[in-house]
Amino acid sequence: MGNVNLALRVLPGRFAVCRVAGGLATTWPASLAAASALWSITKTDDEVSLVCDWAAAPTEARVEGPFAALRVEGTLDFALVGILSRLCGALAEAGVSVFALSTFDTDYLLVREAQRSSAIEALRGTGCSVAIPARQ
């Protein structure tokens, strides 16, 4: 993965990472999800975590944020090795905390909104390009 230049894009919006009661995962309103550029529910034996638009965070949940979200552009081959390690390593060296989220196609990095500029600078320092939408 060393010499591959990655392209990332900052997603529009502000995001929350929430720890929610188990029942909420089955009653999440579709209308709230449709309004967000990114949302995810992850359930384990121990917890249910929700990533959603900051304004849609459930009031009864433990909520962290707001976060900015960066998407690794394109579809990543499952054979690729070290993508998250490289990105998270650069952020760690810059003192930027990260919440990583992976989908079938790609990876997402959520960084505290206050650290967004530091995160972008650190990622660009590794040779990654980071696109920022004009309206942000």
CSV table of C-alpha atoms in Angstrom, one decimal:
chain,number,residue,atom,x,y,z
A,1,MET,CA,0.0,0.0,0.0
A,2,GLY,CA,3.0,2.2,0.5
A,3,ASN,CA,3.3,4.1,-2.9
A,4,VAL,CA,-0.4,4.1,-3.8
A,5,ASN,CA,-1.8,7.7,-3.7
A,6,LEU,CA,-5.2,7.7,-2.2
A,7,ALA,CA,-7.9,10.2,-2.9
A,8,LEU,CA,-10.3,11.2,-0.1
A,9,ARG,CA,-13.3,13.5,-0.1
A,10,VAL,CA,-14.8,15.4,2.9
A,11,LEU,CA,-18.5,14.6,3.1
A,12,PRO,CA,-21.0,17.4,3.6
A,13,GLY,CA,-22.5,17.7,7.0
A,14,ARG,CA,-21.7,17.1,10.7
A,15,PHE,CA,-21.9,13.7,12.2
A,16,ALA,CA,-22.5,12.0,15.6
A,17,VAL,CA,-21.3,8.7,16.9
A,18,CYS,CA,-23.8,7.4,19.4
A,19,ARG,CA,-24.2,4.5,21.7
A,20,VAL,CA,-27.9,3.6,21.7
A,21,ALA,CA,-30.3,1.2,23.4
A,22,GLY,CA,-30.7,-2.0,21.4
A,23,GLY,CA,-34.4,-1.3,20.5
A,24,LEU,CA,-33.6,1.9,18.7
A,25,ALA,CA,-31.7,-0.1,16.0
A,26,THR,CA,-35.0,-1.7,14.9
A,27,THR,CA,-37.0,1.6,15.0
A,28,TRP,CA,-34.6,4.0,13.3
A,29,PRO,CA,-36.8,6.3,11.1
A,30,ALA,CA,-35.9,6.0,7.4
A,31,SER,CA,-36.6,9.8,7.0
A,32,LEU,CA,-33.7,10.7,9.3
A,33,ALA,CA,-31.4,8.3,7.5
A,34,ALA,CA,-32.3,9.7,4.1
A,35,ALA,CA,-31.2,13.2,5.1
A,36,SER,CA,-27.7,12.2,5.9
A,37,ALA,CA,-24.7,11.6,3.6
A,38,LEU,CA,-23.6,8.8,5.9
A,39,TRP,CA,-25.3,6.7,8.5
A,40,SER,CA,-24.5,3.3,9.9
A,41,ILE,CA,-25.8,1.0,12.6
A,42,THR,CA,-23.5,-1.6,14.1
A,43,LYS,CA,-24.7,-4.2,16.6
A,44,THR,CA,-22.6,-6.5,18.7
A,45,ASP,CA,-23.3,-8.6,21.7
A,46,ASP,CA,-22.3,-5.7,23.9
A,47,GLU,CA,-23.7,-2.6,22.2
A,48,VAL,CA,-25.4,-0.8,19.4
A,49,SER,CA,-23.5,2.0,17.8
A,50,LEU,CA,-25.0,4.6,15.4
A,51,VAL,CA,-23.3,7.0,13.1
A,52,CYS,CA,-25.7,9.7,11.9
A,53,ASP,CA,-26.2,13.3,11.0
A,54,TRP,CA,-25.4,15.5,14.1
A,55,ALA,CA,-28.9,17.0,14.1
A,56,ALA,CA,-30.6,13.6,14.0
A,57,ALA,CA,-28.7,12.1,17.0
A,58,PRO,CA,-31.1,10.5,19.4
A,59,THR,CA,-31.6,12.5,22.6
A,60,GLU,CA,-31.6,9.3,24.7
A,61,ALA,CA,-28.2,8.1,23.4
A,62,ARG,CA,-24.7,8.7,24.6
A,63,VAL,CA,-23.5,11.1,21.8
A,64,GLU,CA,-20.0,12.1,20.8
A,65,GLY,CA,-19.2,14.7,18.2
A,66,PRO,CA,-19.6,16.7,16.1
A,67,PHE,CA,-17.4,14.9,13.6
A,68,ALA,CA,-16.3,15.6,10.0
A,69,ALA,CA,-16.3,12.5,7.7
A,70,LEU,CA,-13.8,11.7,5.0
A,71,ARG,CA,-14.4,9.0,2.4
A,72,VAL,CA,-11.7,7.1,0.6
A,73,GLU,CA,-12.7,7.5,-3.0
A,74,GLY,CA,-13.3,4.6,-5.3
A,75,THR,CA,-13.9,0.9,-4.6
A,76,LEU,CA,-11.1,-0.7,-2.7
A,77,ASP,CA,-10.1,-4.2,-3.6
A,78,PHE,CA,-10.3,-6.7,-0.7
A,79,ALA,CA,-6.7,-7.7,-1.5
A,80,LEU,CA,-5.3,-4.3,-0.6
A,81,VAL,CA,-3.4,-4.2,2.6
A,82,GLY,CA,-2.6,-1.4,5.0
A,83,ILE,CA,-5.0,1.4,3.9
A,84,LEU,CA,-6.5,2.1,7.3
A,85,SER,CA,-3.1,1.6,9.0
A,86,ARG,CA,-1.5,4.2,6.7
A,87,LEU,CA,-4.3,6.7,7.1
A,88,CYS,CA,-4.8,6.2,10.9
A,89,GLY,CA,-1.1,6.2,11.4
A,90,ALA,CA,-0.7,9.6,9.8
A,91,LEU,CA,-3.6,10.9,11.9
A,92,ALA,CA,-2.1,9.5,15.1
A,93,GLU,CA,1.2,11.1,14.4
A,94,ALA,CA,-0.7,14.4,14.1
A,95,GLY,CA,-2.5,13.9,17.3
A,96,VAL,CA,-5.9,13.5,15.6
A,97,SER,CA,-8.3,11.0,17.1
A,98,VAL,CA,-10.2,8.9,14.5
A,99,PHE,CA,-13.3,6.8,14.4
A,100,ALA,CA,-12.9,4.4,11.4
A,101,LEU,CA,-15.8,2.8,9.6
A,102,SER,CA,-15.6,0.4,6.7
A,103,THR,CA,-18.2,-0.6,4.1
A,104,PHE,CA,-18.1,-3.3,1.4
A,105,ASP,CA,-16.6,-0.7,-1.1
A,106,THR,CA,-14.5,1.7,0.9
A,107,ASP,CA,-13.4,3.2,4.2
A,108,TYR,CA,-14.5,6.3,6.1
A,109,LEU,CA,-12.7,8.3,8.7
A,110,LEU,CA,-14.6,10.4,11.2
A,111,VAL,CA,-12.5,13.1,13.0
A,112,ARG,CA,-13.6,15.7,15.5
A,113,GLU,CA,-14.8,18.8,13.6
A,114,ALA,CA,-12.3,20.9,15.6
A,115,GLN,CA,-9.4,18.7,14.2
A,116,ARG,CA,-10.6,18.6,10.6
A,117,SER,CA,-7.9,21.0,9.3
A,118,SER,CA,-5.2,19.1,11.1
A,119,ALA,CA,-6.5,15.8,9.7
A,120,ILE,CA,-6.6,17.1,6.1
A,121,GLU,CA,-3.0,18.4,6.5
A,122,ALA,CA,-1.8,15.2,7.9
A,123,LEU,CA,-3.4,13.1,5.2
A,124,ARG,CA,-2.1,15.4,2.4
A,125,GLY,CA,1.4,15.0,4.0
A,126,THR,CA,1.3,11.3,3.2
A,127,GLY,CA,0.6,12.0,-0.5
A,128,CYS,CA,-3.2,11.6,-0.3
A,129,SER,CA,-5.4,14.1,-2.1
A,130,VAL,CA,-8.3,15.5,-0.1
A,131,ALA,CA,-11.2,17.1,-1.9
A,132,ILE,CA,-13.3,19.6,0.1
A,133,PRO,CA,-16.7,20.5,-1.3
A,134,ALA,CA,-17.0,24.2,-2.1
A,135,ARG,CA,-19.9,24.7,0.3
A,136,GLN,CA,-18.0,23.7,3.4
